[in-house]
GROMACS .gro file of C-alpha atoms in nm:
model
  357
    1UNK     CA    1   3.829  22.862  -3.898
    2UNK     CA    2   4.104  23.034  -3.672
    3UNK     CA    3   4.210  22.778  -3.462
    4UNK     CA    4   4.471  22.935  -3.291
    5UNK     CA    5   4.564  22.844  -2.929
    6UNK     CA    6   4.533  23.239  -2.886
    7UNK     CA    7   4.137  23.266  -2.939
    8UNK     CA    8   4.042  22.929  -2.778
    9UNK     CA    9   3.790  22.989  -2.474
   10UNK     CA   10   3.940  22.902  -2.170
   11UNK     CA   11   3.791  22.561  -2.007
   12UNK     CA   12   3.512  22.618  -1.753
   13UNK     CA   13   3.670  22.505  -1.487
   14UNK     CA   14   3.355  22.548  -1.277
   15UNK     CA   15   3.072  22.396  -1.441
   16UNK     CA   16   3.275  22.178  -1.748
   17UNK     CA   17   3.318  21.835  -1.774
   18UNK     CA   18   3.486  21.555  -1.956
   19UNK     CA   19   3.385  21.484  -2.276
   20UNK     CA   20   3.476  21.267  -2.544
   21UNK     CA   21   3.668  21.556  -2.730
   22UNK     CA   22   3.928  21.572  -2.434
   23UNK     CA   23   4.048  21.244  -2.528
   24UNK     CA   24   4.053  21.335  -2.909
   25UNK     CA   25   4.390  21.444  -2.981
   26UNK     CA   26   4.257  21.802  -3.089
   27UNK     CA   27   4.216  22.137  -2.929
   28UNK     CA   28   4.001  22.023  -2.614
   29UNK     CA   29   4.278  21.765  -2.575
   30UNK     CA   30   4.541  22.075  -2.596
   31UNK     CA   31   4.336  22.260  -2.361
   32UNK     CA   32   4.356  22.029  -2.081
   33UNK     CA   33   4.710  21.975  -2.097
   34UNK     CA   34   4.803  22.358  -2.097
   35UNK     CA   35   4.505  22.457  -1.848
   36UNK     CA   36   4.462  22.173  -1.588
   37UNK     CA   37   4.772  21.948  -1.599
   38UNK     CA   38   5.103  22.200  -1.670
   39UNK     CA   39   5.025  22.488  -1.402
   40UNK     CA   40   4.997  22.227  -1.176
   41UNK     CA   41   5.301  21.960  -1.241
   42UNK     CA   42   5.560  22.265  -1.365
   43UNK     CA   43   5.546  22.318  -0.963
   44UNK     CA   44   5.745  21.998  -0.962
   45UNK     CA   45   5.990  22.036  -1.208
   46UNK     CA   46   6.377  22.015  -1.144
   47UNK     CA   47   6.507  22.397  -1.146
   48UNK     CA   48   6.617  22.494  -1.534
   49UNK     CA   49   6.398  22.193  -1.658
   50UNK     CA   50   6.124  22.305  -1.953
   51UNK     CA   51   5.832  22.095  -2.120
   52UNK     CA   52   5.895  22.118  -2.435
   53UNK     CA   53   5.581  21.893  -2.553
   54UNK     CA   54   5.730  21.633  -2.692
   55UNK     CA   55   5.641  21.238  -2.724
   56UNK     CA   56   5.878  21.178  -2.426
   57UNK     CA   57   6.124  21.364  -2.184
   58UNK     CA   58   6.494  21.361  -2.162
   59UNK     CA   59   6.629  21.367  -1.861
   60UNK     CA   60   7.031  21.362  -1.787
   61UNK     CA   61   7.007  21.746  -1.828
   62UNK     CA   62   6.794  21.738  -1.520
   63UNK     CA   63   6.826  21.445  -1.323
   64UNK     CA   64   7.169  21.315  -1.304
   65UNK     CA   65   7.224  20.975  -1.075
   66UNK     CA   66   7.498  21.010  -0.839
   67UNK     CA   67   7.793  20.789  -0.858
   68UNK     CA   68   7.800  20.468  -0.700
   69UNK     CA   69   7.409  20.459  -0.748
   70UNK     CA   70   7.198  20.178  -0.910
   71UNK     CA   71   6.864  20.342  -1.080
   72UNK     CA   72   6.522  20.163  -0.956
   73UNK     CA   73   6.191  20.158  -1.102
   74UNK     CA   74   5.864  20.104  -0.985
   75UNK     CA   75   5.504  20.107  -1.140
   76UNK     CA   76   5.153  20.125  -1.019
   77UNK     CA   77   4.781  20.140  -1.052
   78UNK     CA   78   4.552  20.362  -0.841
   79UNK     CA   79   4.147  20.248  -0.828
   80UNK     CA   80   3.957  20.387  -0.554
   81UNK     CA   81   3.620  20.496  -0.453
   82UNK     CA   82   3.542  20.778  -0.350
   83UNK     CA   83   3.771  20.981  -0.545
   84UNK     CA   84   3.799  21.171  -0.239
   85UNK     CA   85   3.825  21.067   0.119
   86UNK     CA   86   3.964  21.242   0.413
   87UNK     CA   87   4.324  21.296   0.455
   88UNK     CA   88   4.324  21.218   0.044
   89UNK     CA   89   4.236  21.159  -0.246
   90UNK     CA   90   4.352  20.935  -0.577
   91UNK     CA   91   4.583  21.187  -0.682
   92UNK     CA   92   4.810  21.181  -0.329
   93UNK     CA   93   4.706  20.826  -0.344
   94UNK     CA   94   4.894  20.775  -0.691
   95UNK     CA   95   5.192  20.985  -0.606
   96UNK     CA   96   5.219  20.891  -0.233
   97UNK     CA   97   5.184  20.490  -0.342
   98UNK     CA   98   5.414  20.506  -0.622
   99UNK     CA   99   5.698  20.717  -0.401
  100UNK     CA  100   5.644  20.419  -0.113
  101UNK     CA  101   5.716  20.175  -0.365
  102UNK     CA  102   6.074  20.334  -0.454
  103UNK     CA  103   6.128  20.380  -0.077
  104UNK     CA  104   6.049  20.029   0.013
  105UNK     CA  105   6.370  19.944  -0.233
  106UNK     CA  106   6.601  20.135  -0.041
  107UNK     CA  107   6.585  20.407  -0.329
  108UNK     CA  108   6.545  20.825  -0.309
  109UNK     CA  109   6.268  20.867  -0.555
  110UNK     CA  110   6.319  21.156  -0.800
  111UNK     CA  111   6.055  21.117  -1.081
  112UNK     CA  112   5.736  21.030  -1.169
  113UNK     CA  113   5.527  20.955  -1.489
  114UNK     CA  114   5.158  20.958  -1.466
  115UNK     CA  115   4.889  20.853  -1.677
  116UNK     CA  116   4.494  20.958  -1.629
  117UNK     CA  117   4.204  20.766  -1.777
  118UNK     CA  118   3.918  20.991  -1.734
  119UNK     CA  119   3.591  20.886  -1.786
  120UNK     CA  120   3.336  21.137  -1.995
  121UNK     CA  121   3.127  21.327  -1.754
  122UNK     CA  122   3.380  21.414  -1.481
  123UNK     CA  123   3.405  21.736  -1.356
  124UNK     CA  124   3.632  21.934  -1.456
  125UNK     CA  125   3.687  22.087  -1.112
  126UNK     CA  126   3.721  21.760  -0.943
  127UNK     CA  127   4.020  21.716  -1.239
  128UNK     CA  128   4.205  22.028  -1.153
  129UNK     CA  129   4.164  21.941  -0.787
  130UNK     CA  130   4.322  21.583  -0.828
  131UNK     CA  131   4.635  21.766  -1.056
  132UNK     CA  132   4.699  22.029  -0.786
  133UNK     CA  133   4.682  21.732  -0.509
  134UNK     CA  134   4.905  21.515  -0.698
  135UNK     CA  135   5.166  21.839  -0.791
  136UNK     CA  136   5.137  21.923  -0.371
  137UNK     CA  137   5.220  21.536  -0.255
  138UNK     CA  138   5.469  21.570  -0.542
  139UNK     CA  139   5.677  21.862  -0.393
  140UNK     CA  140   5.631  21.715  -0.001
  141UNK     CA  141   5.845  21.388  -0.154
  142UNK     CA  142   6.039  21.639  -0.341
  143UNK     CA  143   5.963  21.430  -0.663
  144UNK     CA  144   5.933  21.549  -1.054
  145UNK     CA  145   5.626  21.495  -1.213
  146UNK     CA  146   5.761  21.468  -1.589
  147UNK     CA  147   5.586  21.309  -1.846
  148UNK     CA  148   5.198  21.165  -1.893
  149UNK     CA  149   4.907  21.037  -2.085
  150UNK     CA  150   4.561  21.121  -2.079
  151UNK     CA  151   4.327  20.927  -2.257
  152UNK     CA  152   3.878  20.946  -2.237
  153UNK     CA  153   3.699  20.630  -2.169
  154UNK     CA  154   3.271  20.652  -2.231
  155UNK     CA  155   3.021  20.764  -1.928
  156UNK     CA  156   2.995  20.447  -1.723
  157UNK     CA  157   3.327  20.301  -1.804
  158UNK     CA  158   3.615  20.474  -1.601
  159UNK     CA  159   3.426  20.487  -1.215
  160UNK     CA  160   3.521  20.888  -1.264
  161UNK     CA  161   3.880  20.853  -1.294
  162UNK     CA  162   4.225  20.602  -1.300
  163UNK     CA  163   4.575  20.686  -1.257
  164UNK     CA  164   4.880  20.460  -1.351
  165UNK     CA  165   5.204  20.583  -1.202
  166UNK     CA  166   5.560  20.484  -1.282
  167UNK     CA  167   5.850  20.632  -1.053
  168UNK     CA  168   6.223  20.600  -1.137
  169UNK     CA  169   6.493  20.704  -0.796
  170UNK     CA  170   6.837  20.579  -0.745
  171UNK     CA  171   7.000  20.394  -0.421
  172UNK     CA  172   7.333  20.289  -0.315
  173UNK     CA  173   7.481  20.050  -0.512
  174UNK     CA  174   7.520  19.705  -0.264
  175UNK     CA  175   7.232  19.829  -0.088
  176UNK     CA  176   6.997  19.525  -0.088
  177UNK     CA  177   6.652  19.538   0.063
  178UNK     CA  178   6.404  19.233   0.001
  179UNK     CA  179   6.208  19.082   0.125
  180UNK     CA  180   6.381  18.737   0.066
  181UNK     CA  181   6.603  18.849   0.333
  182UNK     CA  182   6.445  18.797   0.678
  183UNK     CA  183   6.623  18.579   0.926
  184UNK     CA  184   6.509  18.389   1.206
  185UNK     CA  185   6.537  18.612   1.527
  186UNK     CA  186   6.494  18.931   1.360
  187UNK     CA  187   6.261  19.208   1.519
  188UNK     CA  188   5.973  19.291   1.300
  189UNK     CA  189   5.944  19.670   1.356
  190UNK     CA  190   5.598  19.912   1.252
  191UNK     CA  191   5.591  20.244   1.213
  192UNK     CA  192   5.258  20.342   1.366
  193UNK     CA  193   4.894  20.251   1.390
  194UNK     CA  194   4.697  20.083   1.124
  195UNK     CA  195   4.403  20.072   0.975
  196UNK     CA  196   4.356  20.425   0.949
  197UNK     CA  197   4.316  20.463   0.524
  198UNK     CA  198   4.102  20.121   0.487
  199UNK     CA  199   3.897  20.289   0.748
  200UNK     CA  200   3.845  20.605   0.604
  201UNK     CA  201   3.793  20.506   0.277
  202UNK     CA  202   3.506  20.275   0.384
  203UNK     CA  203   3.324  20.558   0.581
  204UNK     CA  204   3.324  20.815   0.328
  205UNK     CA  205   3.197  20.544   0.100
  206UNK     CA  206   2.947  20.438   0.314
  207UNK     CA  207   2.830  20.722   0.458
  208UNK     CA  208   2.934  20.632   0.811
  209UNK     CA  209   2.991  20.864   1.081
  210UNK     CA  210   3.178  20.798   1.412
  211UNK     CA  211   3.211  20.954   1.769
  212UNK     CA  212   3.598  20.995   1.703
  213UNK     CA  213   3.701  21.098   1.315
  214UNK     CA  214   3.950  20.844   1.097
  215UNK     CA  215   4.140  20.989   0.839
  216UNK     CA  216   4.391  20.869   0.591
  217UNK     CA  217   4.718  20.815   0.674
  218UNK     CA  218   4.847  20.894   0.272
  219UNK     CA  219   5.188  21.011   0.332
  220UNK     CA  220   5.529  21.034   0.175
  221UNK     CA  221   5.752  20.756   0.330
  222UNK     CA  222   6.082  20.838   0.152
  223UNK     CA  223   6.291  21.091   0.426
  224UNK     CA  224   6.160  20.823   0.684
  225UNK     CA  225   6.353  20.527   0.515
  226UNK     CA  226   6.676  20.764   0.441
  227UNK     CA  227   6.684  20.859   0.790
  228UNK     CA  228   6.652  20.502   0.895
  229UNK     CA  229   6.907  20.371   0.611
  230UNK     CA  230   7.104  20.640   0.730
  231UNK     CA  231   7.158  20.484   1.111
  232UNK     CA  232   7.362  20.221   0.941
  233UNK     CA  233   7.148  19.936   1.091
  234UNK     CA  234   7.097  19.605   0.957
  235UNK     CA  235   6.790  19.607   0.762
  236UNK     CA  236   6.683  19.356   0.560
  237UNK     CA  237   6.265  19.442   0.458
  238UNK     CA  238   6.105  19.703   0.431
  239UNK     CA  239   5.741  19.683   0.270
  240UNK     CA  240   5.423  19.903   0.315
  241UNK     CA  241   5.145  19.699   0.445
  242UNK     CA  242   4.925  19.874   0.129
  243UNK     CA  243   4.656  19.629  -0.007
  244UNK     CA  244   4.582  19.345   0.263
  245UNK     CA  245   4.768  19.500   0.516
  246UNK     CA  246   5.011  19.438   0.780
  247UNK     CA  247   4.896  19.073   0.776
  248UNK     CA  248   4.878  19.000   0.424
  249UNK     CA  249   5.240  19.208   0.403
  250UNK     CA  250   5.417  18.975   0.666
  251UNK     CA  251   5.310  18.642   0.496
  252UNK     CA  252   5.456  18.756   0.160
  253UNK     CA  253   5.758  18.860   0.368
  254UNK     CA  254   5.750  18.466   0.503
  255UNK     CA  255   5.709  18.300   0.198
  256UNK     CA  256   5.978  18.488   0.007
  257UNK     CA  257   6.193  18.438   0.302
  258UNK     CA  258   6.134  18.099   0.423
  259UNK     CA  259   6.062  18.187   0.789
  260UNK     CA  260   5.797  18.251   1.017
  261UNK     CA  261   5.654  18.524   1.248
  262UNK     CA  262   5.534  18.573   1.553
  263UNK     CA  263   5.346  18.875   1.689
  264UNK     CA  264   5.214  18.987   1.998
  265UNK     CA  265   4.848  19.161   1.962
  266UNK     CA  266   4.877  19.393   2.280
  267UNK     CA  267   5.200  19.536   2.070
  268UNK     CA  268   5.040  19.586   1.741
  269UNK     CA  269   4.900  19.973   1.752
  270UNK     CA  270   4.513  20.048   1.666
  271UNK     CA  271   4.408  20.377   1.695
  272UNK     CA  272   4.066  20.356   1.962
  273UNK     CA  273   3.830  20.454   1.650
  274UNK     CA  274   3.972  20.240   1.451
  275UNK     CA  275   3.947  19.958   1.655
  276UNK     CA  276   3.597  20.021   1.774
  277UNK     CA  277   3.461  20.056   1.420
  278UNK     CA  278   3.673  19.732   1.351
  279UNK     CA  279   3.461  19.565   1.582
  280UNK     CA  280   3.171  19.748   1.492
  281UNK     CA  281   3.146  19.684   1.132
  282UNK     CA  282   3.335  19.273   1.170
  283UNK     CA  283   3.654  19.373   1.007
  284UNK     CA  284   4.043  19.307   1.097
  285UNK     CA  285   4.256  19.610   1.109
  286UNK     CA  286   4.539  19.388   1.086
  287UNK     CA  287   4.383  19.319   0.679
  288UNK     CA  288   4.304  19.702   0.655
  289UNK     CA  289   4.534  19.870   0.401
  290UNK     CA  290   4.773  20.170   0.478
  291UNK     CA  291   4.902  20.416   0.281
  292UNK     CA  292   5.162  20.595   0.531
  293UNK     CA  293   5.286  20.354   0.732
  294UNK     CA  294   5.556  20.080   0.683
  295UNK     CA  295   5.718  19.775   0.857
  296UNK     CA  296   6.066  19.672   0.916
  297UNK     CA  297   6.257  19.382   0.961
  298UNK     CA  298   6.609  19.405   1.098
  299UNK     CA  299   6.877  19.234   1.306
  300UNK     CA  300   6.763  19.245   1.660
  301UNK     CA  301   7.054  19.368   1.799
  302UNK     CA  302   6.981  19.709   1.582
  303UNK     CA  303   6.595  19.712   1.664
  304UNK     CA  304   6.608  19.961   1.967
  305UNK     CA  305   6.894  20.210   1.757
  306UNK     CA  306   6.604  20.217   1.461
  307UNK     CA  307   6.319  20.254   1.674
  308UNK     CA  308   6.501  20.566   1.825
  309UNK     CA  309   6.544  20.725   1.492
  310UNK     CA  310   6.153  20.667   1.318
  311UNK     CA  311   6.046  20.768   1.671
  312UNK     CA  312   6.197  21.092   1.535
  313UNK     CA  313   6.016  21.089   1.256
  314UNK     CA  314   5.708  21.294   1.233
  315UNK     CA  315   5.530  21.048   1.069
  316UNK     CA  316   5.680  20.731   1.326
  317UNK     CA  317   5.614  20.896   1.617
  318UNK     CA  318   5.415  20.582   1.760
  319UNK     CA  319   5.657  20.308   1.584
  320UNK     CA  320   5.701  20.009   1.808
  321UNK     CA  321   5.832  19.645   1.784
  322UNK     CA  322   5.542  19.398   1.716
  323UNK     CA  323   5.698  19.084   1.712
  324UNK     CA  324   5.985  18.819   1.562
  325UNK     CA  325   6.091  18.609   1.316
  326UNK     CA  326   6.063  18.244   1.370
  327UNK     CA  327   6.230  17.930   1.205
  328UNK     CA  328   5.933  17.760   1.072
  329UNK     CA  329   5.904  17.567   0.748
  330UNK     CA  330   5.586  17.619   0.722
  331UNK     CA  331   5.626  18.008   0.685
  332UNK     CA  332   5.304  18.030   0.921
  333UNK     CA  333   5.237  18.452   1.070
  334UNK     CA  334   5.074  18.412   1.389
  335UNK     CA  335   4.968  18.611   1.683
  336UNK     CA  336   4.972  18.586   2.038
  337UNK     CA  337   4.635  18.740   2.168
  338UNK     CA  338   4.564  18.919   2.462
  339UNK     CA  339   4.421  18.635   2.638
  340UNK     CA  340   4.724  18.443   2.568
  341UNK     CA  341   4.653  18.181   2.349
  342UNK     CA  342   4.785  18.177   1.941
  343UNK     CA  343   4.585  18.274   1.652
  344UNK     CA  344   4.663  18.219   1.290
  345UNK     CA  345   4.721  18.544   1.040
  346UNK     CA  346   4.662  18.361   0.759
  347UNK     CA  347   4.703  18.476   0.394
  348UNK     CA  348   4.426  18.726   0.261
  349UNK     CA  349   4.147  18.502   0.056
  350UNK     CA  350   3.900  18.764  -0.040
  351UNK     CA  351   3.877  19.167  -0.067
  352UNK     CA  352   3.659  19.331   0.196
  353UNK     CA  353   3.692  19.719   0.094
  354UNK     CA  354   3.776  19.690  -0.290
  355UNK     CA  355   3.899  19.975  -0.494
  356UNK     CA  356   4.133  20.164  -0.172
  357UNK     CA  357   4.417  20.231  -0.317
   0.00000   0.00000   0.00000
């Protein structure tokens, strides 16, 4: 049997789907690497960089860390359902999350390796349209998509489709962002309204409809966090309020740290459809997760100077100072309300929208 890559039928694109074969190690396995995965991540690639299919890449020919510069590394998981929601989808979800991660340390991401389990019975169209959204998100953070896996799980045993992400950027050498580093009296800075992914997920899930739409807020964060690095302010955290949210976000920030915080509700920002289907459905958009938005903690003498520059920012147009750290042994988060009295943010206990992100 001629088995040569020049007389295999192309993949049906259309109609096909994921079978067991695909995970093989064979032809179908070939086939899916050269027709679904390559067109779309050589979009990526460094200029003068070439795949030469081997077990791993090599990459001081193409990505060379500048001097002075410590490399950083970051790895993730992305689970969610729907595969697709709007403003997104797993694939911007898996580069999107991963870049964050890297620009939470400070770093300038530069490349990505990405793994797919697919489960038998996907569509091969829904594949192709995850690759080309992953290969898009890739080029917005001006990231390399370089290396992967891709390995076949049975019907019933993959929930359509997982991606595991690992990212690998440089920053500054000195540059220290953690968040063991908040101090009493700093300003605790956000970078625009929340909720907005948990919420979206939830209704495409669901099947819910309301008067106003919510989309995702998947973005890139990393020219956001240069820009703000770049202002030469005082920042000690940066985190993106992902899984548990801004909430579950600030009391890891307190523990670590040793601190409290202190918000003020009428500050926090809630988009009106947000908070009405909040209310609606008996959910905390302070606990909803985010996938474009970040917080800050920084001296408070540089709060207004860093405010100035994310309100520059396309995608901080709305930032805004939400409250302060406290000296508190107890590391307690809590919340002035609207009516004036105190309410405890206390630490996430169970998972109200599993599988978002």
């Amino acid at each position: 049997m001629n088995t040569s890559r020049h007389h295999l039928r192309p993949l049906d694109k259309k109609q096909g789907r994921i079978d067991m074969s695909h995970g093989a190690g064979g032809r179908a396995t070939y086939q899916l690497l050269q027709e679904i995965f390559r067109p779309a991540f050589e979009r990526t690639w460094p200029e003068g960089w070439h795949d030469a299919g081997d077990d791993g890449v090599v990459l001081s020919g193409a990505l060379q860390v500048p001097a002075g510069h410590d490399l950083v590394m970051s790895a993730d998981a992305h689970v969610v359902a729907p595969l697709f929601f709007p403003g997104g989808d797993i694939g911007s979800l898996a580069v999107n999350g991963t870049t964050n991660d890297l620009a939470m340390m400070g770093a300038r991401p530069a490349c990505l390796t990405v793994t797919f389990v697919l489960e038998e019975g996907l569509p091969l169209a829904d594949l192709q349209r995850v690759a080309q959204s992953m290969a898009e998100a890739a080029c917005q953070a001006s990231v390399a998509i370089v290396a992967g896996d891709t390995k076949v799980v049975e019907r019933g045993k993959g929930d359509g489709l997982y991606i595991s992400t690992s990212g690998l950027g440089w920053r500054p050498q000195g540059l220290r962002l953690s968040g063991s580093q908040a101090r009493p009296g700093d300003a605790i800075l956000l970078s625009g309204p929340v909720g907005d992914h948990g919420l979206a997920v939830l209704s495409q899930r669901q099947g819910l409809q309301f008067d106003s739409p919510i989309v995702s807020d998947c973005a890139p964060l990393n020219s956001l966090t240069q820009a703000m690095l770049a202002t030469g302010a005082q920042l000690r955290v940066l985190r993106d309020p992902t899984r548990g949210g801004v909430a579950t976000s600030l009391n890891e920030i307190a523990a670590a740290s040793g601190v409290g915080m202190a918000l003020n509700e009428a500050d926090v920002p809630v988009s009106p459809a947000v908070q009405g289907a909040c209310e609606l459905l008996g959910l905390d958009p302070l606990y909803m997760a985010n996938e474009g938005k970040l917080l800050a903690i920084c001296a408070n003498d540089d709060a207004e100077r860093l405010l100035a520059t994310m309100r520059a920012h396309p995608l901080a147009q709305q930032s805004c100072r939400i409250g302060t750290v406290t000296q508190d042994p107890h590391c307690f988060v809590q919340m002035r309300t609207r009516f004036g009295g105190w309410r405890m943010l206390d630490w996430l206990t169970g998972e109200p929208l599993p599988r978002i992100c």
